[in-house]
Amino acid sequence: MTSRTERSLRSDYPHLHLITTRWHDNDVYGHVNNVQYYAFFDTTVNHFLLENKVLDFERGEVIGLVVETGCRYFAPISFPERVIAGLRVASIGHSSVRYEIGLFRAEKGDERDDFAVGQERAIAEGHFVHVYVDRHQRRPKSLPQALRQVLESILIRP
């Protein structure tokens, strides 16, 4: 992720996912509660994996467990805003992956799903580290080749 004062750009993320906020995402202060940002991150990662057919959460032999998360908040969002979530992979290990997610405000009233309209600077940035393990023994396993290939498609190079 970038430094505290420097926010990522939408173009820094090779995969984009549209999220519509919901009424119950807001807290008593009138903005999306911090815990919902983590749900947005999780949804974005898992949607990408499902979309690319490398996640079988019901029967897959290898599953990803979250071992680390973090988020930096730059600006609030509120229901009924739409959010564009950008996804990239920062590193791939033998059994682990660091996903980075940037959230960007979509323009109000824009009903297109082509991501052409929206703010360029992140309103929040976060990360998830997944360790992939055997479903039953919960011991680290090598990333399946199909998963590794899909992850490499959104891997950022230094």
Short mmCIF file of N, CA and C in Angstrom, two decimals:
data_model
loop_
_atom_site.label_atom_id
_atom_site.label_comp_id
_atom_site.label_asym_id
_atom_site.label_seq_id
_atom_site.Cartn_x
_atom_site.Cartn_y
_atom_site.Cartn_z
N MET A 1 0.84 -1.18 0.00
CA MET A 1 0.00 0.00 0.00
C MET A 1 0.88 1.24 0.00
N THR A 2 0.27 2.33 -0.29
CA THR A 2 1.00 3.58 -0.36
C THR A 2 1.19 4.17 1.03
N SER A 3 1.94 5.28 1.11
CA SER A 3 2.15 5.92 2.40
C SER A 3 0.85 6.50 2.94
N ARG A 4 0.86 6.90 4.19
CA ARG A 4 -0.36 7.41 4.85
C ARG A 4 -0.95 8.61 4.14
N THR A 5 -0.13 9.47 3.61
CA THR A 5 -0.65 10.68 2.98
C THR A 5 -0.94 10.49 1.49
N GLU A 6 -0.37 9.48 0.89
CA GLU A 6 -0.56 9.24 -0.53
C GLU A 6 -1.60 8.14 -0.73
N ARG A 7 -2.64 8.47 -1.47
CA ARG A 7 -3.71 7.50 -1.71
C ARG A 7 -3.55 6.88 -3.09
N SER A 8 -3.91 5.61 -3.20
CA SER A 8 -3.84 4.92 -4.48
C SER A 8 -4.84 5.49 -5.46
N LEU A 9 -4.57 5.24 -6.72
CA LEU A 9 -5.47 5.60 -7.81
C LEU A 9 -6.23 4.36 -8.26
N ARG A 10 -7.39 4.59 -8.83
CA ARG A 10 -8.18 3.47 -9.35
C ARG A 10 -7.37 2.66 -10.37
N SER A 11 -6.58 3.35 -11.16
CA SER A 11 -5.78 2.68 -12.19
C SER A 11 -4.68 1.79 -11.60
N ASP A 12 -4.43 1.89 -10.30
CA ASP A 12 -3.43 1.03 -9.64
C ASP A 12 -3.95 -0.38 -9.42
N TYR A 13 -5.23 -0.60 -9.67
CA TYR A 13 -5.87 -1.89 -9.40
C TYR A 13 -6.37 -2.52 -10.69
N PRO A 14 -5.86 -3.71 -11.03
CA PRO A 14 -6.24 -4.34 -12.30
C PRO A 14 -7.65 -4.95 -12.34
N HIS A 15 -8.25 -5.18 -11.19
CA HIS A 15 -9.60 -5.76 -11.16
C HIS A 15 -10.52 -4.82 -10.39
N LEU A 16 -11.70 -4.55 -10.94
CA LEU A 16 -12.68 -3.68 -10.30
C LEU A 16 -13.98 -4.42 -10.05
N HIS A 17 -14.61 -4.09 -8.92
CA HIS A 17 -15.86 -4.73 -8.52
C HIS A 17 -16.78 -3.66 -7.95
N LEU A 18 -18.01 -3.61 -8.42
CA LEU A 18 -18.97 -2.62 -7.96
C LEU A 18 -19.72 -3.12 -6.72
N ILE A 19 -19.80 -2.27 -5.71
CA ILE A 19 -20.51 -2.60 -4.47
C ILE A 19 -21.56 -1.52 -4.21
N THR A 20 -22.77 -1.95 -3.92
CA THR A 20 -23.82 -1.01 -3.55
C THR A 20 -23.97 -1.05 -2.04
N THR A 21 -23.86 0.10 -1.40
CA THR A 21 -24.03 0.12 0.06
C THR A 21 -25.49 -0.17 0.39
N ARG A 22 -25.71 -0.61 1.61
CA ARG A 22 -27.05 -0.95 2.07
C ARG A 22 -27.41 -0.08 3.28
N TRP A 23 -28.69 0.04 3.53
CA TRP A 23 -29.18 0.86 4.65
C TRP A 23 -28.48 0.50 5.95
N HIS A 24 -28.37 -0.79 6.23
CA HIS A 24 -27.81 -1.19 7.52
C HIS A 24 -26.28 -1.08 7.59
N ASP A 25 -25.62 -0.67 6.50
CA ASP A 25 -24.17 -0.44 6.55
C ASP A 25 -23.84 0.82 7.36
N ASN A 26 -24.76 1.79 7.37
CA ASN A 26 -24.52 3.03 8.11
C ASN A 26 -24.59 2.80 9.62
N ASP A 27 -23.80 3.57 10.35
CA ASP A 27 -23.87 3.52 11.81
C ASP A 27 -24.61 4.76 12.33
N VAL A 28 -24.64 4.94 13.61
CA VAL A 28 -25.39 6.05 14.21
C VAL A 28 -24.81 7.42 13.83
N TYR A 29 -23.58 7.44 13.32
CA TYR A 29 -22.96 8.70 12.92
C TYR A 29 -23.26 9.07 11.47
N GLY A 30 -24.03 8.23 10.78
CA GLY A 30 -24.47 8.54 9.43
C GLY A 30 -23.51 8.16 8.33
N HIS A 31 -22.52 7.34 8.64
CA HIS A 31 -21.62 6.86 7.58
C HIS A 31 -21.43 5.36 7.73
N VAL A 32 -20.87 4.75 6.70
CA VAL A 32 -20.66 3.30 6.72
C VAL A 32 -19.72 2.96 7.87
N ASN A 33 -20.13 2.01 8.69
CA ASN A 33 -19.35 1.59 9.84
C ASN A 33 -18.09 0.87 9.38
N ASN A 34 -17.01 1.04 10.16
CA ASN A 34 -15.72 0.48 9.77
C ASN A 34 -15.75 -1.02 9.53
N VAL A 35 -16.56 -1.77 10.25
CA VAL A 35 -16.60 -3.21 10.05
C VAL A 35 -17.11 -3.57 8.66
N GLN A 36 -17.93 -2.72 8.07
CA GLN A 36 -18.45 -2.99 6.73
C GLN A 36 -17.36 -2.91 5.67
N TYR A 37 -16.35 -2.09 5.91
CA TYR A 37 -15.24 -2.00 4.95
C TYR A 37 -14.58 -3.36 4.80
N TYR A 38 -14.42 -4.06 5.91
CA TYR A 38 -13.82 -5.39 5.87
C TYR A 38 -14.73 -6.37 5.12
N ALA A 39 -16.03 -6.22 5.25
CA ALA A 39 -16.97 -7.04 4.48
C ALA A 39 -16.83 -6.72 2.99
N PHE A 40 -16.64 -5.45 2.65
CA PHE A 40 -16.43 -5.07 1.25
C PHE A 40 -15.15 -5.73 0.71
N PHE A 41 -14.10 -5.72 1.53
CA PHE A 41 -12.83 -6.33 1.10
C PHE A 41 -13.03 -7.83 0.85
N ASP A 42 -13.65 -8.50 1.81
CA ASP A 42 -13.87 -9.94 1.72
C ASP A 42 -14.73 -10.28 0.51
N THR A 43 -15.77 -9.51 0.30
CA THR A 43 -16.65 -9.72 -0.85
C THR A 43 -15.89 -9.56 -2.15
N THR A 44 -15.05 -8.55 -2.25
CA THR A 44 -14.29 -8.29 -3.47
C THR A 44 -13.34 -9.43 -3.78
N VAL A 45 -12.59 -9.89 -2.79
CA VAL A 45 -11.64 -10.99 -2.99
C VAL A 45 -12.39 -12.25 -3.39
N ASN A 46 -13.42 -12.61 -2.64
CA ASN A 46 -14.11 -13.87 -2.93
C ASN A 46 -14.90 -13.82 -4.23
N HIS A 47 -15.44 -12.66 -4.57
CA HIS A 47 -16.12 -12.52 -5.86
C HIS A 47 -15.13 -12.77 -7.00
N PHE A 48 -13.93 -12.20 -6.89
CA PHE A 48 -12.90 -12.41 -7.90
C PHE A 48 -12.54 -13.89 -8.04
N LEU A 49 -12.37 -14.56 -6.91
CA LEU A 49 -12.00 -15.98 -6.94
C LEU A 49 -13.13 -16.84 -7.52
N LEU A 50 -14.37 -16.54 -7.14
CA LEU A 50 -15.52 -17.27 -7.68
C LEU A 50 -15.69 -17.00 -9.17
N GLU A 51 -15.57 -15.74 -9.56
CA GLU A 51 -15.71 -15.34 -10.96
C GLU A 51 -14.70 -16.06 -11.84
N ASN A 52 -13.52 -16.32 -11.31
CA ASN A 52 -12.46 -16.99 -12.05
C ASN A 52 -12.44 -18.50 -11.82
N LYS A 53 -13.43 -19.01 -11.12
CA LYS A 53 -13.63 -20.45 -10.91
C LYS A 53 -12.44 -21.13 -10.24
N VAL A 54 -11.81 -20.44 -9.27
CA VAL A 54 -10.71 -21.04 -8.51
C VAL A 54 -11.04 -21.16 -7.03
N LEU A 55 -12.30 -20.93 -6.68
CA LEU A 55 -12.74 -21.07 -5.29
C LEU A 55 -13.98 -21.95 -5.26
N ASP A 56 -13.89 -23.04 -4.54
CA ASP A 56 -15.04 -23.90 -4.28
C ASP A 56 -15.20 -23.95 -2.77
N PHE A 57 -15.98 -23.01 -2.24
CA PHE A 57 -16.08 -22.88 -0.78
C PHE A 57 -16.86 -24.01 -0.14
N GLU A 58 -17.57 -24.82 -0.92
CA GLU A 58 -18.31 -25.94 -0.35
C GLU A 58 -17.52 -27.24 -0.33
N ARG A 59 -16.72 -27.50 -1.40
CA ARG A 59 -16.05 -28.79 -1.49
C ARG A 59 -14.56 -28.71 -1.78
N GLY A 60 -14.00 -27.53 -1.93
CA GLY A 60 -12.59 -27.42 -2.28
C GLY A 60 -11.68 -28.03 -1.22
N GLU A 61 -10.63 -28.68 -1.68
CA GLU A 61 -9.68 -29.30 -0.75
C GLU A 61 -8.81 -28.26 -0.05
N VAL A 62 -8.57 -27.14 -0.74
CA VAL A 62 -7.74 -26.08 -0.18
C VAL A 62 -8.64 -24.86 0.02
N ILE A 63 -8.56 -24.27 1.22
CA ILE A 63 -9.36 -23.08 1.53
C ILE A 63 -8.43 -21.98 2.05
N GLY A 64 -8.86 -20.74 1.88
CA GLY A 64 -8.07 -19.61 2.36
C GLY A 64 -8.57 -19.12 3.70
N LEU A 65 -7.67 -18.97 4.65
CA LEU A 65 -7.99 -18.43 5.97
C LEU A 65 -7.33 -17.07 6.12
N VAL A 66 -8.08 -16.10 6.62
CA VAL A 66 -7.54 -14.76 6.84
C VAL A 66 -6.65 -14.81 8.08
N VAL A 67 -5.41 -14.36 7.93
CA VAL A 67 -4.49 -14.32 9.07
C VAL A 67 -4.06 -12.90 9.42
N GLU A 68 -4.38 -11.94 8.54
CA GLU A 68 -4.02 -10.55 8.82
C GLU A 68 -4.92 -9.64 7.98
N THR A 69 -5.35 -8.54 8.58
CA THR A 69 -6.12 -7.54 7.84
C THR A 69 -5.70 -6.16 8.32
N GLY A 70 -6.01 -5.18 7.52
CA GLY A 70 -5.76 -3.80 7.90
C GLY A 70 -6.53 -2.87 6.99
N CYS A 71 -6.78 -1.65 7.47
CA CYS A 71 -7.49 -0.67 6.68
C CYS A 71 -7.07 0.73 7.09
N ARG A 72 -6.95 1.61 6.10
CA ARG A 72 -6.74 3.03 6.33
C ARG A 72 -7.91 3.77 5.70
N TYR A 73 -8.47 4.70 6.45
CA TYR A 73 -9.66 5.42 6.02
C TYR A 73 -9.28 6.85 5.68
N PHE A 74 -9.72 7.33 4.52
CA PHE A 74 -9.41 8.69 4.08
C PHE A 74 -10.64 9.59 4.03
N ALA A 75 -11.79 9.01 3.69
CA ALA A 75 -13.03 9.80 3.58
C ALA A 75 -14.21 8.88 3.84
N PRO A 76 -15.26 9.41 4.46
CA PRO A 76 -16.42 8.56 4.75
C PRO A 76 -17.27 8.29 3.51
N ILE A 77 -18.00 7.19 3.56
CA ILE A 77 -19.03 6.89 2.58
C ILE A 77 -20.32 6.61 3.34
N SER A 78 -21.43 6.78 2.68
CA SER A 78 -22.73 6.59 3.33
C SER A 78 -23.72 5.96 2.37
N PHE A 79 -24.66 5.21 2.92
CA PHE A 79 -25.78 4.73 2.13
C PHE A 79 -26.52 5.94 1.60
N PRO A 80 -26.89 6.00 0.34
CA PRO A 80 -26.98 4.96 -0.68
C PRO A 80 -25.86 5.03 -1.73
N GLU A 81 -24.66 5.38 -1.34
CA GLU A 81 -23.57 5.48 -2.31
C GLU A 81 -23.17 4.12 -2.86
N ARG A 82 -22.61 4.19 -4.06
CA ARG A 82 -22.02 2.99 -4.67
C ARG A 82 -20.51 3.14 -4.61
N VAL A 83 -19.85 2.02 -4.44
CA VAL A 83 -18.40 2.00 -4.24
C VAL A 83 -17.78 1.10 -5.30
N ILE A 84 -16.69 1.56 -5.87
CA ILE A 84 -15.90 0.73 -6.77
C ILE A 84 -14.74 0.18 -5.95
N ALA A 85 -14.65 -1.13 -5.87
CA ALA A 85 -13.56 -1.78 -5.14
C ALA A 85 -12.52 -2.25 -6.14
N GLY A 86 -11.29 -1.77 -5.96
CA GLY A 86 -10.18 -2.22 -6.79
C GLY A 86 -9.43 -3.32 -6.06
N LEU A 87 -8.98 -4.33 -6.80
CA LEU A 87 -8.27 -5.46 -6.21
C LEU A 87 -6.97 -5.71 -6.94
N ARG A 88 -5.93 -5.96 -6.16
CA ARG A 88 -4.64 -6.37 -6.70
C ARG A 88 -3.99 -7.35 -5.73
N VAL A 89 -3.03 -8.09 -6.22
CA VAL A 89 -2.25 -8.98 -5.37
C VAL A 89 -0.87 -8.36 -5.23
N ALA A 90 -0.43 -8.18 -3.98
CA ALA A 90 0.87 -7.57 -3.72
C ALA A 90 1.98 -8.61 -3.64
N SER A 91 1.64 -9.81 -3.15
CA SER A 91 2.67 -10.86 -3.08
C SER A 91 2.00 -12.23 -3.03
N ILE A 92 2.71 -13.19 -3.58
CA ILE A 92 2.26 -14.58 -3.59
C ILE A 92 3.40 -15.42 -3.02
N GLY A 93 3.08 -16.18 -1.98
CA GLY A 93 4.06 -17.07 -1.39
C GLY A 93 3.75 -18.51 -1.74
N HIS A 94 4.35 -19.43 -1.01
CA HIS A 94 4.11 -20.86 -1.22
C HIS A 94 2.66 -21.22 -0.92
N SER A 95 2.14 -20.69 0.21
CA SER A 95 0.76 -21.00 0.61
C SER A 95 -0.01 -19.74 1.00
N SER A 96 0.57 -18.57 0.77
CA SER A 96 -0.09 -17.34 1.22
C SER A 96 -0.18 -16.31 0.10
N VAL A 97 -1.13 -15.39 0.28
CA VAL A 97 -1.36 -14.32 -0.69
C VAL A 97 -1.69 -13.05 0.08
N ARG A 98 -1.11 -11.95 -0.34
CA ARG A 98 -1.49 -10.64 0.21
C ARG A 98 -2.31 -9.93 -0.86
N TYR A 99 -3.60 -9.75 -0.55
CA TYR A 99 -4.51 -9.00 -1.40
C TYR A 99 -4.55 -7.56 -0.91
N GLU A 100 -4.60 -6.61 -1.84
CA GLU A 100 -4.78 -5.21 -1.48
C GLU A 100 -6.03 -4.70 -2.19
N ILE A 101 -6.82 -3.95 -1.45
CA ILE A 101 -8.10 -3.47 -1.94
C ILE A 101 -8.17 -1.96 -1.74
N GLY A 102 -8.60 -1.26 -2.77
CA GLY A 102 -8.86 0.17 -2.67
C GLY A 102 -10.33 0.41 -2.92
N LEU A 103 -10.92 1.27 -2.12
CA LEU A 103 -12.33 1.64 -2.31
C LEU A 103 -12.40 3.04 -2.89
N PHE A 104 -13.25 3.20 -3.91
CA PHE A 104 -13.38 4.46 -4.63
C PHE A 104 -14.86 4.81 -4.76
N ARG A 105 -15.17 6.06 -4.56
CA ARG A 105 -16.56 6.52 -4.66
C ARG A 105 -16.99 6.52 -6.13
N ALA A 106 -18.11 5.87 -6.43
CA ALA A 106 -18.70 5.94 -7.76
C ALA A 106 -19.52 7.23 -7.84
N GLU A 107 -19.66 7.77 -9.01
CA GLU A 107 -20.42 9.00 -9.17
C GLU A 107 -21.89 8.77 -8.88
N LYS A 108 -22.50 9.68 -8.17
CA LYS A 108 -23.92 9.60 -7.86
C LYS A 108 -24.73 9.65 -9.15
N GLY A 109 -25.73 8.78 -9.21
CA GLY A 109 -26.62 8.76 -10.36
C GLY A 109 -26.09 7.98 -11.54
N ASP A 110 -24.84 7.54 -11.51
CA ASP A 110 -24.31 6.76 -12.62
C ASP A 110 -24.72 5.31 -12.42
N GLU A 111 -25.59 4.81 -13.26
CA GLU A 111 -26.10 3.44 -13.10
C GLU A 111 -25.35 2.44 -13.96
N ARG A 112 -24.34 2.89 -14.68
CA ARG A 112 -23.57 1.96 -15.50
C ARG A 112 -22.65 1.13 -14.62
N ASP A 113 -22.35 -0.06 -15.08
CA ASP A 113 -21.44 -0.94 -14.35
C ASP A 113 -20.08 -1.02 -15.03
N ASP A 114 -19.76 -0.03 -15.87
CA ASP A 114 -18.51 -0.09 -16.62
C ASP A 114 -17.35 0.60 -15.89
N PHE A 115 -17.60 1.16 -14.73
CA PHE A 115 -16.57 1.78 -13.89
C PHE A 115 -15.91 2.99 -14.54
N ALA A 116 -16.52 3.53 -15.59
CA ALA A 116 -15.90 4.65 -16.28
C ALA A 116 -15.99 5.94 -15.48
N VAL A 117 -16.97 6.04 -14.60
CA VAL A 117 -17.18 7.29 -13.87
C VAL A 117 -16.98 7.03 -12.39
N GLY A 118 -16.21 7.88 -11.75
CA GLY A 118 -15.99 7.76 -10.32
C GLY A 118 -14.73 8.49 -9.92
N GLN A 119 -14.55 8.64 -8.63
CA GLN A 119 -13.37 9.33 -8.14
C GLN A 119 -12.12 8.49 -8.37
N GLU A 120 -11.03 9.16 -8.62
CA GLU A 120 -9.78 8.47 -8.94
C GLU A 120 -8.95 8.11 -7.70
N ARG A 121 -9.10 8.86 -6.60
CA ARG A 121 -8.30 8.61 -5.40
C ARG A 121 -9.09 7.76 -4.41
N ALA A 122 -8.40 6.84 -3.77
CA ALA A 122 -9.04 5.92 -2.82
C ALA A 122 -9.64 6.66 -1.63
N ILE A 123 -10.81 6.20 -1.18
CA ILE A 123 -11.40 6.72 0.05
C ILE A 123 -11.05 5.81 1.22
N ALA A 124 -10.58 4.61 0.90
CA ALA A 124 -10.06 3.68 1.91
C ALA A 124 -9.18 2.67 1.19
N GLU A 125 -8.19 2.16 1.92
CA GLU A 125 -7.31 1.12 1.38
C GLU A 125 -7.10 0.07 2.45
N GLY A 126 -7.13 -1.17 2.03
CA GLY A 126 -6.94 -2.23 3.01
C GLY A 126 -6.21 -3.41 2.41
N HIS A 127 -5.95 -4.37 3.28
CA HIS A 127 -5.32 -5.60 2.81
C HIS A 127 -5.84 -6.79 3.59
N PHE A 128 -5.76 -7.94 2.96
CA PHE A 128 -6.07 -9.24 3.55
C PHE A 128 -4.88 -10.14 3.24
N VAL A 129 -4.43 -10.90 4.20
CA VAL A 129 -3.48 -11.97 3.92
C VAL A 129 -4.20 -13.27 4.17
N HIS A 130 -4.26 -14.09 3.14
CA HIS A 130 -4.85 -15.42 3.24
C HIS A 130 -3.73 -16.45 3.26
N VAL A 131 -3.84 -17.42 4.14
CA VAL A 131 -3.00 -18.61 4.08
C VAL A 131 -3.92 -19.73 3.63
N TYR A 132 -3.50 -20.42 2.59
CA TYR A 132 -4.29 -21.52 2.05
C TYR A 132 -3.89 -22.81 2.75
N VAL A 133 -4.93 -23.50 3.23
CA VAL A 133 -4.72 -24.69 4.06
C VAL A 133 -5.59 -25.84 3.56
N ASP A 134 -5.23 -27.04 4.01
CA ASP A 134 -6.06 -28.21 3.78
C ASP A 134 -7.37 -28.02 4.55
N ARG A 135 -8.48 -28.23 3.89
CA ARG A 135 -9.79 -28.00 4.50
C ARG A 135 -9.96 -28.74 5.82
N HIS A 136 -9.49 -29.97 5.89
CA HIS A 136 -9.75 -30.79 7.07
C HIS A 136 -8.67 -30.70 8.14
N GLN A 137 -7.41 -30.68 7.74
CA GLN A 137 -6.32 -30.65 8.71
C GLN A 137 -5.91 -29.24 9.12
N ARG A 138 -6.32 -28.26 8.34
CA ARG A 138 -6.00 -26.85 8.61
C ARG A 138 -4.49 -26.60 8.66
N ARG A 139 -3.76 -27.30 7.84
CA ARG A 139 -2.32 -27.11 7.71
C ARG A 139 -2.04 -26.46 6.37
N PRO A 140 -1.05 -25.56 6.28
CA PRO A 140 -0.75 -24.89 5.02
C PRO A 140 -0.51 -25.87 3.87
N LYS A 141 -1.02 -25.47 2.71
CA LYS A 141 -0.87 -26.26 1.48
C LYS A 141 -0.36 -25.34 0.38
N SER A 142 0.34 -25.90 -0.57
CA SER A 142 0.77 -25.13 -1.73
C SER A 142 -0.45 -24.60 -2.47
N LEU A 143 -0.32 -23.41 -3.02
CA LEU A 143 -1.41 -22.86 -3.81
C LEU A 143 -1.64 -23.74 -5.03
N PRO A 144 -2.88 -24.12 -5.29
CA PRO A 144 -3.15 -24.87 -6.53
C PRO A 144 -2.72 -24.05 -7.74
N GLN A 145 -2.24 -24.73 -8.78
CA GLN A 145 -1.70 -24.04 -9.96
C GLN A 145 -2.73 -23.11 -10.60
N ALA A 146 -3.98 -23.54 -10.71
CA ALA A 146 -5.01 -22.69 -11.32
C ALA A 146 -5.20 -21.41 -10.51
N LEU A 147 -5.20 -21.51 -9.19
CA LEU A 147 -5.33 -20.35 -8.32
C LEU A 147 -4.13 -19.42 -8.51
N ARG A 148 -2.93 -20.00 -8.50
CA ARG A 148 -1.71 -19.20 -8.66
C ARG A 148 -1.75 -18.41 -9.97
N GLN A 149 -2.18 -19.04 -11.05
CA GLN A 149 -2.24 -18.36 -12.35
C GLN A 149 -3.22 -17.18 -12.32
N VAL A 150 -4.37 -17.38 -11.71
CA VAL A 150 -5.37 -16.31 -11.61
C VAL A 150 -4.82 -15.17 -10.76
N LEU A 151 -4.18 -15.49 -9.65
CA LEU A 151 -3.61 -14.46 -8.78
C LEU A 151 -2.51 -13.68 -9.49
N GLU A 152 -1.71 -14.36 -10.29
CA GLU A 152 -0.64 -13.68 -11.02
C GLU A 152 -1.19 -12.69 -12.04
N SER A 153 -2.44 -12.88 -12.47
CA SER A 153 -3.04 -11.96 -13.44
C SER A 153 -3.30 -10.59 -12.86
N ILE A 154 -3.35 -10.49 -11.52
CA ILE A 154 -3.56 -9.18 -10.88
C ILE A 154 -2.42 -8.84 -9.92
N LEU A 155 -1.30 -9.53 -10.08
CA LEU A 155 -0.11 -9.26 -9.25
C LEU A 155 0.53 -7.97 -9.72
N ILE A 156 0.83 -7.08 -8.76
CA ILE A 156 1.51 -5.84 -9.10
C ILE A 156 3.01 -6.10 -9.03
N ARG A 157 3.72 -5.56 -9.96
CA ARG A 157 5.18 -5.73 -10.02
C ARG A 157 5.84 -4.46 -9.50
N PRO A 158 6.85 -4.61 -8.62
CA PRO A 158 7.52 -3.40 -8.10
C PRO A 158 8.29 -2.66 -9.18
#
